[in-house]
Every structure is written in structure tokens, then in C-alpha cells.
Coordinates of C-alpha atoms and ligand atoms in Angstrom, one line a residue:
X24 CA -39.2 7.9 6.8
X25 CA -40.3 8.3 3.4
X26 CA -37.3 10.3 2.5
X27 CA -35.2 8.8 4.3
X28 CA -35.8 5.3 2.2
X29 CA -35.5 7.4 -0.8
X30 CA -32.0 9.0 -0.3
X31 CA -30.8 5.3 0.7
X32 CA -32.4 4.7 -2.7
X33 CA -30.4 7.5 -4.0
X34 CA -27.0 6.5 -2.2
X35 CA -27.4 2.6 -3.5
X36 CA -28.6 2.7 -6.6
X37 CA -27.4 6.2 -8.2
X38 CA -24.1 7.2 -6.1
X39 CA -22.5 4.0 -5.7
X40 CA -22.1 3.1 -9.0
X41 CA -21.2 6.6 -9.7
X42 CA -18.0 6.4 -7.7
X43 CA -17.4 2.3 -8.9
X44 CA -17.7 4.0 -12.3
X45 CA -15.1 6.7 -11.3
X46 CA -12.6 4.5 -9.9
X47 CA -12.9 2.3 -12.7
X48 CA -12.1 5.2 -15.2
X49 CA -9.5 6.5 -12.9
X50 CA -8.1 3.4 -12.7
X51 CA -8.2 3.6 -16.7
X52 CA -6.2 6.7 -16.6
X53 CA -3.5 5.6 -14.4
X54 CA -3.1 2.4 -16.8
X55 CA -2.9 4.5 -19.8
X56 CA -0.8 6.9 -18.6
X57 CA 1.8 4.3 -16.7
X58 CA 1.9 3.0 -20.4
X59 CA 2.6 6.5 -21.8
X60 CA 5.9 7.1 -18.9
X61 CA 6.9 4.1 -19.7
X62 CA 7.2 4.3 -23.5
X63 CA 9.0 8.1 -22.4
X64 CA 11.5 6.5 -20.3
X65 CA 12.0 3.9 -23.3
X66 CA 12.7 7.2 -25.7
X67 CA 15.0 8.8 -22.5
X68 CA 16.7 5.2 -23.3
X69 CA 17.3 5.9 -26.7
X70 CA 18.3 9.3 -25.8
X71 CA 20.5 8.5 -23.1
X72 CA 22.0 5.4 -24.7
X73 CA 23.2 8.2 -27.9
X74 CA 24.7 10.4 -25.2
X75 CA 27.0 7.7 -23.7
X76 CA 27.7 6.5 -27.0
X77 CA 29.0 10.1 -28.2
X78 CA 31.1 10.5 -24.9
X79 CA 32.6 7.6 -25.1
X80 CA 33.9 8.4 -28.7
X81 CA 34.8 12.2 -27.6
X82 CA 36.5 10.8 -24.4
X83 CA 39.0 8.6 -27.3
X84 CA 39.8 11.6 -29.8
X85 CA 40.3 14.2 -26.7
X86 CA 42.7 11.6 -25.6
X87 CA 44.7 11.0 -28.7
X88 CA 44.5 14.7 -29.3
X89 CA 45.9 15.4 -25.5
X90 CA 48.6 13.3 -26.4
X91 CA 49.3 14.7 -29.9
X92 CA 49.5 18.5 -28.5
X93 CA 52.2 16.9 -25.8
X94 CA 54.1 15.7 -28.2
X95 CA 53.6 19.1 -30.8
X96 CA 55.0 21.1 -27.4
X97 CA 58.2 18.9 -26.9
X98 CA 59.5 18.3 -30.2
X99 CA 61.9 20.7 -31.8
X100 CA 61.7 21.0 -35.5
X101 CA 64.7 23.5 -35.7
X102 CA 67.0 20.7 -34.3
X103 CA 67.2 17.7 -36.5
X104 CA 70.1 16.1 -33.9
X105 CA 67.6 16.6 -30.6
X106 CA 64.5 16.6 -32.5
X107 CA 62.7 14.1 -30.0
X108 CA 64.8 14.4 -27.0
X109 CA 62.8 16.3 -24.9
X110 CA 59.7 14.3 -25.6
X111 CA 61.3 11.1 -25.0
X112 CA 61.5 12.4 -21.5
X113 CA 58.3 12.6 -20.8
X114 CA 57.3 10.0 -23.4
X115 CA 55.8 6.9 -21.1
X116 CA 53.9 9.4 -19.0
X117 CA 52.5 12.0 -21.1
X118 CA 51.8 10.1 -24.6
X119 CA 51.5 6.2 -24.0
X120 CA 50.3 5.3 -26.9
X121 CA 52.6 7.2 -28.9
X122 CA 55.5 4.8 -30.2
X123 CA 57.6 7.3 -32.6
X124 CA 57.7 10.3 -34.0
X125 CA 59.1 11.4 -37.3
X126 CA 60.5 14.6 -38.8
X127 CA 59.7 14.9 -42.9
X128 CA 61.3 17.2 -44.9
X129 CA 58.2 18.1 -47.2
X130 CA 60.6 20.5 -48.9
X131 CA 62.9 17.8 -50.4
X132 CA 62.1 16.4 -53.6
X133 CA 61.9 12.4 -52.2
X134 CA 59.6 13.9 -48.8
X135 CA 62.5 12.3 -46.8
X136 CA 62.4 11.6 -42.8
X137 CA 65.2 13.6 -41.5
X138 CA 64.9 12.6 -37.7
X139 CA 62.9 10.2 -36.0
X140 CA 62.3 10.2 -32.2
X141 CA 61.4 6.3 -31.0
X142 CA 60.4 4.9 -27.3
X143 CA 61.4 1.4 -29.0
X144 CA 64.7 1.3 -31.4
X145 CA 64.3 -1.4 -34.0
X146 CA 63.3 -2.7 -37.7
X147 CA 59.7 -1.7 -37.0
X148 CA 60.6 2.0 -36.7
X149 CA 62.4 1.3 -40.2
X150 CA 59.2 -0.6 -41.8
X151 CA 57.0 2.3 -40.4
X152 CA 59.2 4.8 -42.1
X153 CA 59.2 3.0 -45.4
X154 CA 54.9 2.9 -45.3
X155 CA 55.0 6.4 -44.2
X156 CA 57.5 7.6 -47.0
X157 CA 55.4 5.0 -50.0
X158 CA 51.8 5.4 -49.2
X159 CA 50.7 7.5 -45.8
X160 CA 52.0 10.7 -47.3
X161 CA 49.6 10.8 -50.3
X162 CA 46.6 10.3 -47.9
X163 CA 47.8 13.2 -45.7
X164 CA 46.4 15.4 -47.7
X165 CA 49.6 17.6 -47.2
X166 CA 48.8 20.1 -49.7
X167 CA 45.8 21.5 -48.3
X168 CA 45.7 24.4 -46.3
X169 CA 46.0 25.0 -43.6
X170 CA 49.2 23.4 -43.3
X171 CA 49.7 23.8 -39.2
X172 CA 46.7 22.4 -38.1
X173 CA 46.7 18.9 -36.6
X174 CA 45.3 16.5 -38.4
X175 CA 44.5 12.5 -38.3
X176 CA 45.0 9.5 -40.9
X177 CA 43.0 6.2 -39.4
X178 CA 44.1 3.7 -42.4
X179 CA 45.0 -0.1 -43.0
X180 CA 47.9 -1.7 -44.5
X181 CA 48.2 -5.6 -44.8
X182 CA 44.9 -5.9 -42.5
X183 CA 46.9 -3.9 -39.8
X184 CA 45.5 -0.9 -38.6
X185 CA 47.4 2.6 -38.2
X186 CA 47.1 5.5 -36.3
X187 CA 49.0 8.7 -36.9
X188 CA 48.7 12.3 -36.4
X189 CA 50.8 14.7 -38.3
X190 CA 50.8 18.6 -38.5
X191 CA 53.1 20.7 -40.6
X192 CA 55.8 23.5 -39.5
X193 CA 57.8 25.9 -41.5
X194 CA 61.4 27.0 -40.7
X195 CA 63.8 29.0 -42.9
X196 CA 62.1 28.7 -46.0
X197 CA 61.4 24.6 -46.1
X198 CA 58.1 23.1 -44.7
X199 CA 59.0 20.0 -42.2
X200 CA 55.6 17.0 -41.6
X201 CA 55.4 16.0 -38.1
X202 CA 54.2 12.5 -37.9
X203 CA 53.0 10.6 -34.7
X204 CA 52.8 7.5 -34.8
X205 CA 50.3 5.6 -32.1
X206 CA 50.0 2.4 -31.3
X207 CA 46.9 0.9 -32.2
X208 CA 47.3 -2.6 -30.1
X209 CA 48.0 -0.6 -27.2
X210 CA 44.9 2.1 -27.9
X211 CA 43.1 -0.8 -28.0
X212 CA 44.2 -3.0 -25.1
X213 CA 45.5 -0.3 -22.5
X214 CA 43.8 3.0 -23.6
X215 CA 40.0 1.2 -24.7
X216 CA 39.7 -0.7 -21.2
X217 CA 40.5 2.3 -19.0
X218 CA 38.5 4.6 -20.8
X219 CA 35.4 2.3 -21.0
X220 CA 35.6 0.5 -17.8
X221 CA 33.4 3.0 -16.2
X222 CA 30.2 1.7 -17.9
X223 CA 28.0 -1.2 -17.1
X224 CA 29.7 -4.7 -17.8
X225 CA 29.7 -5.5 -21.8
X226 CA 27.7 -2.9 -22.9
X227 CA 30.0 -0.9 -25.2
X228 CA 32.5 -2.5 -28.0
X229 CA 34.7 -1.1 -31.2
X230 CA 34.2 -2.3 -34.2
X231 CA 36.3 -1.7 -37.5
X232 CA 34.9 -0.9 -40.7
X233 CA 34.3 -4.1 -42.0
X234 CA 32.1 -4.6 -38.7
X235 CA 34.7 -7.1 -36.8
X236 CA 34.7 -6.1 -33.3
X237 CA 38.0 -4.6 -31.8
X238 CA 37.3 -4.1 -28.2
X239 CA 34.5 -5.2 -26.0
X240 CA 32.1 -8.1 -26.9
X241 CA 29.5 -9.2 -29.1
X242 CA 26.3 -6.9 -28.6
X243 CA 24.5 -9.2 -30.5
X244 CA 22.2 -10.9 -28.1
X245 CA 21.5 -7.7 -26.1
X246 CA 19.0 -6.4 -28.5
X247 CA 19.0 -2.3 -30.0
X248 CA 22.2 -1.1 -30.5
X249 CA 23.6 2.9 -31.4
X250 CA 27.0 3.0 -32.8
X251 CA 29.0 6.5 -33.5
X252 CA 31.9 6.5 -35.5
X253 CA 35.0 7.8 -34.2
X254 CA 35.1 11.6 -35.1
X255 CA 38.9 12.6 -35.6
X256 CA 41.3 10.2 -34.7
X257 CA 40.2 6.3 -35.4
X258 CA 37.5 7.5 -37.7
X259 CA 36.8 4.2 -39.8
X260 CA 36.1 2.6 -36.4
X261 CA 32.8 2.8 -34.3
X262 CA 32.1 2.3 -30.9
X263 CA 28.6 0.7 -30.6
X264 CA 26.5 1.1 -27.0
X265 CA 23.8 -1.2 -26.3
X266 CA 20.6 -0.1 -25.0
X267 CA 19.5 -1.4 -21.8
X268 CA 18.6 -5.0 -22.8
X269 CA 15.4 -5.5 -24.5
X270 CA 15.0 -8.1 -22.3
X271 CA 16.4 -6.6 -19.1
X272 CA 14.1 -3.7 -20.1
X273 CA 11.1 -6.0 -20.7
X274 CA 11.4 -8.0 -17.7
X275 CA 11.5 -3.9 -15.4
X276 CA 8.7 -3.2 -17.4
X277 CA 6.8 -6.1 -16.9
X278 CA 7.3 -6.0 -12.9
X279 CA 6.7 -2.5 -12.3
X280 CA 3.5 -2.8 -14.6
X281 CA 2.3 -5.9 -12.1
X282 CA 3.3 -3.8 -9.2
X283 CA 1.1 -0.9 -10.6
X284 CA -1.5 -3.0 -11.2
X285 CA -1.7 -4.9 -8.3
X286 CA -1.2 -1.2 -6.2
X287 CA -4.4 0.1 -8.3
X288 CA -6.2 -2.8 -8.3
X289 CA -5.9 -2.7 -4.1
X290 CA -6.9 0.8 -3.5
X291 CA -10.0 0.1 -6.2
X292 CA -10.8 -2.6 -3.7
X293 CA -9.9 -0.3 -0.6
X294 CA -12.0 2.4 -2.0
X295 CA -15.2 0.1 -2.9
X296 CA -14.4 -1.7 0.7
X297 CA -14.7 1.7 2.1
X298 CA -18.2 2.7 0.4
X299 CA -20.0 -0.4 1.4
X300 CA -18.8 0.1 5.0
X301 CA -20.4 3.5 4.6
X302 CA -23.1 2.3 3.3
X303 CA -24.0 -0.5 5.8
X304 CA -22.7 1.6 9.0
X305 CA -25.4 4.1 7.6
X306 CA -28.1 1.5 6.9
X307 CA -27.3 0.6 10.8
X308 CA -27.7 4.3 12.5
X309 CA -30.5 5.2 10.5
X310 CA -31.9 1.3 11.7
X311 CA -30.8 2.7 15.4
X312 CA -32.3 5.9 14.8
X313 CA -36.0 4.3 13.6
X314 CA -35.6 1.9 17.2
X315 CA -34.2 4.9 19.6
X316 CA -37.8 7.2 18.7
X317 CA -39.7 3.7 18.9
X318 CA -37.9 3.6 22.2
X319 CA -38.9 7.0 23.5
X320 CA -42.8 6.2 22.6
X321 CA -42.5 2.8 24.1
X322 CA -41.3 4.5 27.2
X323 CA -43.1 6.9 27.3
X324 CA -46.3 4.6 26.8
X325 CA -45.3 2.6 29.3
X326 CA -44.5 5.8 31.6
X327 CA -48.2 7.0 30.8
X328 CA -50.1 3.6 31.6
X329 CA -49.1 2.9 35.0
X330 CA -49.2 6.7 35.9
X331 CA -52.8 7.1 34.4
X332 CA -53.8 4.0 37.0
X333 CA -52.4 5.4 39.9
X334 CA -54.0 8.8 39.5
X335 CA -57.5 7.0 38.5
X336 CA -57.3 4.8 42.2
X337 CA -56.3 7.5 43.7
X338 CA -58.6 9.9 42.8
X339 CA -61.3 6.9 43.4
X340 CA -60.2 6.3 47.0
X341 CA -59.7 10.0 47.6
X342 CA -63.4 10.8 46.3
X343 CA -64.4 8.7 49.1
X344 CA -67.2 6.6 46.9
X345 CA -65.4 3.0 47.5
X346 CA -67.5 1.0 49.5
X347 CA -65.7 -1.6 50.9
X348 CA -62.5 -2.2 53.0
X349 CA -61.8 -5.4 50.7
X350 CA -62.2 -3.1 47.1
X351 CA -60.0 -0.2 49.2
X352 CA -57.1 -3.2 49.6
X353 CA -57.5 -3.7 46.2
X354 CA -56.9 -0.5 44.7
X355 CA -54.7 0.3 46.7
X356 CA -52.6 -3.0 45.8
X357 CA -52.8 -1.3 42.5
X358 CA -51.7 1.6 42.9
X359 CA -48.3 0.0 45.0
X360 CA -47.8 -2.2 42.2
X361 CA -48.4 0.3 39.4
X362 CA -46.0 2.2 41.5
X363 CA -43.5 -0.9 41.4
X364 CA -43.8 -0.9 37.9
X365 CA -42.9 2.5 37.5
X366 CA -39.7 2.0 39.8
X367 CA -38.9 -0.9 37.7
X368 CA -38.7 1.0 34.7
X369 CA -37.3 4.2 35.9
X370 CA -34.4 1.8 37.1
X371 CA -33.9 -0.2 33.9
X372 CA -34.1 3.0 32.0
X373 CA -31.0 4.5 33.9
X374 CA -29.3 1.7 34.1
X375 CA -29.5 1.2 30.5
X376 CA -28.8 4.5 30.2
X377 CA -25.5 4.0 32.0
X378 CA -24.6 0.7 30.0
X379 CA -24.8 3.1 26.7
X380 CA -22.6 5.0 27.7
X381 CA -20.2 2.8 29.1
X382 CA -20.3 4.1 32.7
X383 CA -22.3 1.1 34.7
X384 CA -19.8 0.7 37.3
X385 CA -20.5 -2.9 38.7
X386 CA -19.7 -3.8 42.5
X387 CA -18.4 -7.5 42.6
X388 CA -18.7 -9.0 46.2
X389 CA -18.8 -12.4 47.5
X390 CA -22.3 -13.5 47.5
X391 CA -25.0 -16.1 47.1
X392 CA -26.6 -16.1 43.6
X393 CA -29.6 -18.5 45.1
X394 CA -30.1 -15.8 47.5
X395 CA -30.3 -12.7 44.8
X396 CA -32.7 -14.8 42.4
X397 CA -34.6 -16.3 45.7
X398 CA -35.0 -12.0 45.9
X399 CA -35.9 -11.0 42.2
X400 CA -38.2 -14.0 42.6
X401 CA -40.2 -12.2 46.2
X402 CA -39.9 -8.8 44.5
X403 CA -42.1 -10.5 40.8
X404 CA -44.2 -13.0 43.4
X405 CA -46.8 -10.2 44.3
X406 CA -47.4 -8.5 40.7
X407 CA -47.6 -12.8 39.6
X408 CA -50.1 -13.8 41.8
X409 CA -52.1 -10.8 40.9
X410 CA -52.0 -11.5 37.6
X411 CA -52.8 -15.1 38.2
X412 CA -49.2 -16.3 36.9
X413 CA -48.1 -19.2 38.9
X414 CA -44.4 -18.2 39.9
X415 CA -42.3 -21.0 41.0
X416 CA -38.7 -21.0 42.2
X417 CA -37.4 -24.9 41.6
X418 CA -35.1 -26.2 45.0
X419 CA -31.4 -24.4 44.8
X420 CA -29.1 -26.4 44.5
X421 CA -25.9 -25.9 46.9
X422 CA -24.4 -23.0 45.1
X423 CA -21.4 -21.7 47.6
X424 CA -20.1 -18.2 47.2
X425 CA -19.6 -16.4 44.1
X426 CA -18.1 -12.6 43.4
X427 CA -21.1 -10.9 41.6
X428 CA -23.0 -7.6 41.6
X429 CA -26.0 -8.6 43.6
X430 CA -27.6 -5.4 42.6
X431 CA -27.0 -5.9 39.0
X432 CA -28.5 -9.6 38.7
X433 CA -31.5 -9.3 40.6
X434 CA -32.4 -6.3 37.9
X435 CA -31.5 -8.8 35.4
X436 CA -33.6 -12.0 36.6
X437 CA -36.3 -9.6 37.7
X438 CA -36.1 -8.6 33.7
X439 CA -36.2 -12.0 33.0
X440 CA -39.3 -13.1 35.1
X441 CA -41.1 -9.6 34.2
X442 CA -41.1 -10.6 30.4
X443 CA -42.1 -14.1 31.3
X444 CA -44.6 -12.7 32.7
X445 CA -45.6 -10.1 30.2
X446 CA -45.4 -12.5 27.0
X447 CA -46.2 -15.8 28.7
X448 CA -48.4 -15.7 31.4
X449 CA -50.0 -18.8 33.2
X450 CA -47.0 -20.8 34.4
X451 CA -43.4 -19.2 35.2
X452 CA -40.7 -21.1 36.8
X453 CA -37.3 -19.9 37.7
X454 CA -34.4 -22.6 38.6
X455 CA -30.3 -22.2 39.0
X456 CA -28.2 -25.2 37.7
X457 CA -24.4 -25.7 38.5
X458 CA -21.8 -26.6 35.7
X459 CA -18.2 -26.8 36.1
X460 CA -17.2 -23.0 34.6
X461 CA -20.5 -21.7 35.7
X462 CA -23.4 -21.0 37.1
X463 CA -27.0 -20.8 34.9
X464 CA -30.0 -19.0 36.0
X465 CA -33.0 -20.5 33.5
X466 CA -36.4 -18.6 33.7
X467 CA -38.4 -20.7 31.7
X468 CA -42.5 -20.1 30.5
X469 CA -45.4 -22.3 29.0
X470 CA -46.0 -19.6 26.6
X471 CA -45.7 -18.9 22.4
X472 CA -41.7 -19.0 22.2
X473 CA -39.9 -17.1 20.3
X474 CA -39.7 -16.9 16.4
X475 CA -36.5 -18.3 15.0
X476 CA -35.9 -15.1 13.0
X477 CA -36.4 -13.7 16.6
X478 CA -33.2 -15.5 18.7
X479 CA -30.8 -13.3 17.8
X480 CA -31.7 -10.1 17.8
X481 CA -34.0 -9.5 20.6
X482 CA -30.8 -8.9 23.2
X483 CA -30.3 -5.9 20.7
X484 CA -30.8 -2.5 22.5
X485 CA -34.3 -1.0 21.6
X486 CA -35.1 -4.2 19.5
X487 CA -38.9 -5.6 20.2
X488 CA -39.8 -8.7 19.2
X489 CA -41.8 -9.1 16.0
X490 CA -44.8 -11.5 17.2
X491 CA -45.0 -8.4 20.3
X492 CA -45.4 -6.3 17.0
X493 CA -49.7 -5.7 17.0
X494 CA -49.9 -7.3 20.3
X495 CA -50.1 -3.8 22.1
X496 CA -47.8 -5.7 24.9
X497 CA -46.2 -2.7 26.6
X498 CA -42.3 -2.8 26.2
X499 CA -39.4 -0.4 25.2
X500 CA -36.8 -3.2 24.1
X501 CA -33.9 -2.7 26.6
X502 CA -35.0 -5.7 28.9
X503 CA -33.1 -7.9 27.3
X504 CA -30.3 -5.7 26.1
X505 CA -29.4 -4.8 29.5
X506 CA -29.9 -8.7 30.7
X507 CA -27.0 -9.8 28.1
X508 CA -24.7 -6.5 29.1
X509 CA -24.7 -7.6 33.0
X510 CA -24.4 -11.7 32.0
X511 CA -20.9 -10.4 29.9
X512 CA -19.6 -8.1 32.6
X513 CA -20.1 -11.5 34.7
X514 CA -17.7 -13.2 32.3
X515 CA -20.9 -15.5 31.4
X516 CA -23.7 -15.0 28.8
X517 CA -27.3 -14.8 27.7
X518 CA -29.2 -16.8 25.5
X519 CA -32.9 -18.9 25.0
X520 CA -32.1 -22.3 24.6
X521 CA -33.4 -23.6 21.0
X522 CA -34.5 -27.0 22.3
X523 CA -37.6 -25.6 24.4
X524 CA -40.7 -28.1 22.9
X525 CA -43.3 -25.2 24.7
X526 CA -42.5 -21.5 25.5
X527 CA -39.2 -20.3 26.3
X528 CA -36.4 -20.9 28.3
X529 CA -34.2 -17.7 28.7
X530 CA -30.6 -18.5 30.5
X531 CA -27.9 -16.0 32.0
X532 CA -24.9 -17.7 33.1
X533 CA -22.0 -16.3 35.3
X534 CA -18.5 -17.6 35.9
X535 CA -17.6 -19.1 38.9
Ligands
ADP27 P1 -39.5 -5.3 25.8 O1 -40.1 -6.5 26.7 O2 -39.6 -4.0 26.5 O3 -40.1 -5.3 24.5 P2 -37.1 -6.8 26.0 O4 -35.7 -6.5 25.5 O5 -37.2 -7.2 27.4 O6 -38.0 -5.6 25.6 O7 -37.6 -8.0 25.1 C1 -37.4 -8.0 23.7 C2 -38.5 -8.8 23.0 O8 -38.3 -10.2 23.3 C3 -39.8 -8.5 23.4 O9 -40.4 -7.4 22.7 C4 -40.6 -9.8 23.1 O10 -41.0 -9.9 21.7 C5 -39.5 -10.9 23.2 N1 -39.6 -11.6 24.5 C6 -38.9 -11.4 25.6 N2 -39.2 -12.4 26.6 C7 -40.2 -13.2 26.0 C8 -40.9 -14.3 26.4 N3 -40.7 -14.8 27.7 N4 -41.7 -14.9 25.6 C9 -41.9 -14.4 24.3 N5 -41.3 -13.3 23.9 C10 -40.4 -12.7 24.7

């Protein structure tokens, strides 16, 4: 018992905060480390927000460059007449943003253009020609090596931007400049949509150098922003990404974070749940435990007793040394009634034993229930008037026919009466009252009542009162247990009624 109290100890005061301590710390962890991920997947962002940023400007230059090596494979430097014929042919497919091409004669002291290929004949080619001639041929860089090798000149004239890519080719002796010319307005309002349209609505623009934007629009409001400049071809222009929105990013963070912590917080409170069940449903079979051996040496007791009676009048009568016919009678009313006892308790015994384990099997019939307790009462009226208890079975009322285990109630008002009779001897009377729904059976005494604290839990299996406690009334706590099983398989109840000025009134009811 001893140790027992001490391990509950143990288990309250030492192990349960142990575990609400390691949940707590647990749940620490998972907090810390959900804060960790998430500034990871804020750097994977970052990361991942660079990566589009470089494809995006790659997918532009391998365009352009695409374009310029369809146009390097078509043209025919050898033949000033059909220099762009064969390109033209293929032109609006191939290379749409290329709008002419020109052929300059490096070798010639004024770098003149000696053939010019155009998808649109008309003063522009003329004015691009004159730019070309005056000004784009000094930023070519066209006397450094290696002379073949395409290259790019992104520049601005009059705040219009100009795309052209030029290589150089050498033929008999004089060095020719091919020069592409693209069209910027159509890079930008044909090429920049289809290449970008793939990403998430307005997250990507071009800006210029001056930081106007091009394409695409204002990133302003959307928080961090990675721009890469254009690598080869429109090199003074960036194209800028933004980062998932700060606040689009916030606002994720921010509901995942409440859904983490409302998912700990639950399973804290599932786990903690879980250990006070534990506990409790422990604290009960170690509760049932103490009553089932206080049970056994109730039983037992009340085993002994009766037996230890019989065998003493028996041995008295056998021994011949009883005088009298009227002290004979006596003894051996005893003895019978001892025996009764014995029955009795045998019977309740099994049938409890039965209601544990869920196998009473009740037999309903029609029947009279003033004729079963008119029986219980008979069967109590011999051991009551030898103990001096005045027994008294009020008038039934008309009662009708009603389906109940016969069997099973008189067990259970015999119960009734035997406690009466046991706790609250002098004056016992048994009565059955009619209500709409039901049918009562009262059993009521003159004797000390029950304590308050009592009510409840006396119709608990093994549970003896606590004013029988020092008494040394013999008892093994399954009376009443038994009494409330068969009132419920009757659809009724069991219960002392609270109002009773003197003694107790114990009630069974049944359905109709
Ligand atoms: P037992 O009588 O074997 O102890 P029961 O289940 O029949 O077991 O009764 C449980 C307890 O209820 C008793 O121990 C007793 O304290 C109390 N009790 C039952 N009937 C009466 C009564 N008529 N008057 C006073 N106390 C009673």
C-alpha cells in the first residue's frame, strides 16, 4: 500500500512534470527550428529569384544570337548584287527582329556600305546607314582581333536605342563589316512579352541605363528586387526580377507559422490530455484493486460467520446435550437461516460475478411485480422476525402485467430489504407506487440514513459505506451494485431519495 502511494507520489509529482517539461522544450525546438527553415527557404528565395533573373537575360542574348548566326549563314559577302537575297527569304521567320543588314567595305578609305539587305525599303534604311557610317563604326571596336567573331554594340543616339550585331569577313585581299541591324521597338514589344510571359504576372521588367523601365512594370511596391544586366547583346539594359513579395511572403509566413503553432500547441494539449487520463485511469484500478481484496475478505468473512454457526448448532444438537424440543427448534431455525444466508450470498456473488463480466442474461416475461416483491418480502419475513425487525409490505396497488425478470428483481428487493435490515433494524417497510413511465419499488427504514458524501457511490461495485466503516456490519459491497445493474437492464433506475427526514428510502424503478 505503502509503495504503492509512493510510486503515485513518484508518477504525480516527479514524472509528470518531467514529460510537461519535455514537451514544452520540444515544443521549443520545433518553434526554433520552423523559424530556422523558414529563414532557408527565404535565402532559396534569394537564390532562386537570381536564377530566374539570369535565365531570363540568357534566354534574350541566345535569342539575338540565334538570329545573328541565321543571318551570318544566309548572307553572301562575295556577291555585292545578291548579298541579302537569300536571307530575305527566310527573313520574317528566322530573324524577326532583324530589320536590315549592311555590307561595309572596311578596306575602303571612307568604310563605305556596299550592299544593304532591308525587310522594309525606305529613308530609315538611309538614316541608319548615315549613323552607322558617322558614329557606330568607331564604337565597333573594328580593329581588334579577332576580326570574325560576332560581336554586339547596345548604344543610344538622340534618346533612341540601337541594336546591332556585326562580324567581319575577308575576301580577296579587302576585309567586308557585316552589320545587323535589330529592331529595338520590336525586341521590346514582340520578342520581351513572349519570352517573359512564362513567369508570374509583373514580376520581371527591363530597365535602361538611366533606370527608366522598358518592358514590364514598376517593381517598386513589390519589395527586394535582383536585376542582371544584359550580358552580350542589350548590355546597358537590365532586367530586374522581384522576389516573391515581401508582403506576399510575410503574409505565407505568418499563416504557416499560426498553423504550426496552433498544430504544436494541440498535440502539447493532446499529449498532457493523454497523461492525466493515465494518471486518473490508474488512480481508479489501483482504487478498484484496494476494494476487489477488501471484497474477497468481506466475502470471505461473511462466508466464515454463517458457516462457523451452522457447524457450532450442529455439532450442539448432534452431541445430544440440548435439553429441550423448544431450544432444538431454535437451533435448528439457525442453522436453516444461517444456511439462507449462505445461499443468499453464494447467489449474489455469482450473479455479480456474471454482471462483471457482462454475461447476466436476463429472461423478460410478462409478470406481476407486486407478486415478485410480495415474494422477496416471504423469503426476508422469517430472518426479520427473528431478528425482531418489524417487516411490513404496504397494500399494492393494482399493478397489471409488466415484462420483467422475476428472478432478477426478487434478488434485487431481497438486497434491498437484507440491508435494511442489516444497517437499520427495528422497522422496515416495503411499498410499490405506480407513475406514468414506471413502476417504483421503495424499501424504506427508521434507521441512521445515509451520509451525503455516501449517495453516490455506494451503488459502486465493492464500495461499502463509510459510517459501516468500524461498525463490523458484515458486507462485501456488491448489494447495491448489483441492485442498480438489474434496475438499468429494466430500462428504470436506482437511487435513495434525498428527502427521507429518518432513515432511508432506497427506490428501484422499472419501465412499464
Ligand atoms: P454491503 O451491504 O455488502 O456493504 P451494499 O452494496 O449492499 O454492500 O451496500 C453498500 C453500503 O451502503 C453499505 O456498506 C452501507 O454502508 C450502505 N447501506 C446500504 N443500505 C443501507 C441502509 N438501509 N441504511 C444505511 N446504510 C446502508
Amino acid at each position: 500500500m505503502a509503495d504503492q502511494t509512493r510510486r503515485e507520489r513518484l508518477l504525480t509529482f516527479l514524472l509528470l512534470p518531467i514529460i510537461v517539461v519535455a514537451v514544452l522544450v520540444l515544443t521549443g525546438v520545433m518553434f526554433r527550428s520552423s523559424f530556422q527553415l523558414e529563414k532557408l527557404r527565404e535565402q532559396s528565395v534569394v537564390e532562386a529569384t537570381l536564377l530566374l533573373a539570369n535565365e531570363k537575360a540568357d534566354r534574350l542574348d541566345k535569342n539575338i544570337i540565334d538570329q545573328d548566326n541565321a543571318v551570318r549563314s544566309t548572307v553572301d559577302v562575295t556577291d555585292r548584287a545578291g548579298f541579302g537575297s537569300r536571307w530575305l527569304e527566310t527573313a520574317a521567320i528566322q530573324t524577326p527582329t532583324v530589320r536590315a543588314v549592311f555590307l561595309v567595305d572596311l578596306t575602303a578609305p571612307g568604310h563605305d556600305v556596299v550592299a544593304v539587305a532591308s525587310r522594309a525599303p525606305g529613308p530609315e534604311n538611309e538614316r541608319f546607314r548615315r549613323l552607322c557610317v558617322e558614329f557606330m563604326l568607331q564604337e565597333m571596336k573594328i580593329d581588334v582581333p579577332p576580326y570574325d567573331q560576332l560581336r554586339h554594340l547596345h548604344t543610344a543616339y538622340r534618346g533612341q536605342s540601337y541594336l546591332v550585331s556585326h562580324w567581319q569577313t575577308e575576301h580577296r585581299g579587302r576585309r567586308y563589316l557585316t552589320v545587323v541591324w535589330h529592331d529595338v521597338p520590336r525586341i521590346v514589344h514582340d520578342l520581351f512579352p513572349t519570352l517573359y510571359t512564362d513567369i508570374q504576372q509583373g514580376r520581371v521588367n527591363v530597365s535602361d541605363q538611366d533606370g527608366r523601365i522598358v518592358f514590364g512594370p514598376s517593381l517598386a511596391r513589390r519589395g527586394p528586387v535582383l536585376g542582371r544586366q544584359f550580358e552580350t547583346t542589350l548590355y546597358k539594359w537590365t532586367v530586374n526580377v522581384s522576389m516573391a513579395s515581401g508582403e506576399e511572403l510575410a503574409a505565407a509566413v505568418q499563416r504557416r507559422r499560426v498553423l504550426e503553432m496552433v498544430l504544436v500547441g494541440l498535440s502539447s494539449l493532446v499529449v498532457i490530455f493523454g497523461l492525466i487520463v493515465i494518471v486518473v485511469a490508474a488512480a481508479q484500478e489501483r482504487r478498484l484493486a484496494n476494494l476487489k481484496s477488501d471484497f474477497v475478505a468481506n466475502v470471505s468473512h461473511e462466508l466464515k460467520t454463517p458457516l462457523s454457526l451452522v457447524r457450532m448448532f450442529s455439532e450442539l444438537l448432534q452431541s445430544g446435550r440440548v435439553e429441550n424440543d423448544e431450544k432444538r427448534r431454535q437451533y435448528l431455525q439457525i442453522i436453516v437461516g444461517e444456511s439462507d444466508r449462505l445461499a443468499s450470498l453464494i447467489e449474489n456473488v455469482l450473479d455479480f460475478a456474471k454482471v462483471e463480466r457482462g454475461r447476466q442474461a436476463y429472461h423478460f416475461a410478462e409478470a406481476n411485480l407486486g407478486d415478485v416483491v410480495t415474494r422477496a418480502v416471504d423469503v426476508c419475513r422469517l430472518r426479520a422476525e427473528r431478528e425482531g425487525t418489524e417487516l411490513e409490505l404496504e397494500p399494492l396497488p393494482a399493478l397489471g402485467s409488466v415484462r420483467i425478470d422475476e428472478r432478477a428483481l426478487e434478488i434485487a428487493v431481497i438486497n434491498l430489504i437484507d440491508n435494511a435490515m442489516k444497517y437499520a433494524p427495528g422497522h422496515v417497510s416495503v411499498s410499490v407506487h405506480s407513475t406514468p413511465r414506471t413502476l417504483e419499488i421503495r424499501v424504506a427504514d427508521r434507521g441512521p440514513g445515509i451520509a451525503a458524501e455516501d449517495r453516490k457511490r455506494i451503488f459502486e461495485r465493492f464500495v461499502r459505506g463509510k459510517s459501516t466503516e468500524g461498525k463490523q456490519v458484515r458486507g462485501s459491497g456488491i448489494g447495491l451494485a448489483l441492485v442498480k445493474h438489474i434496475a438499468e437492464a429494466h430500462g428504470g433506475k436506482a437511487w435513495i431519495e434525498p428527502a427521507s427526514p429518518q432513515g432511508s428510502i432506497f427506490v428501484l424503478s422499472v419501465t412499464r
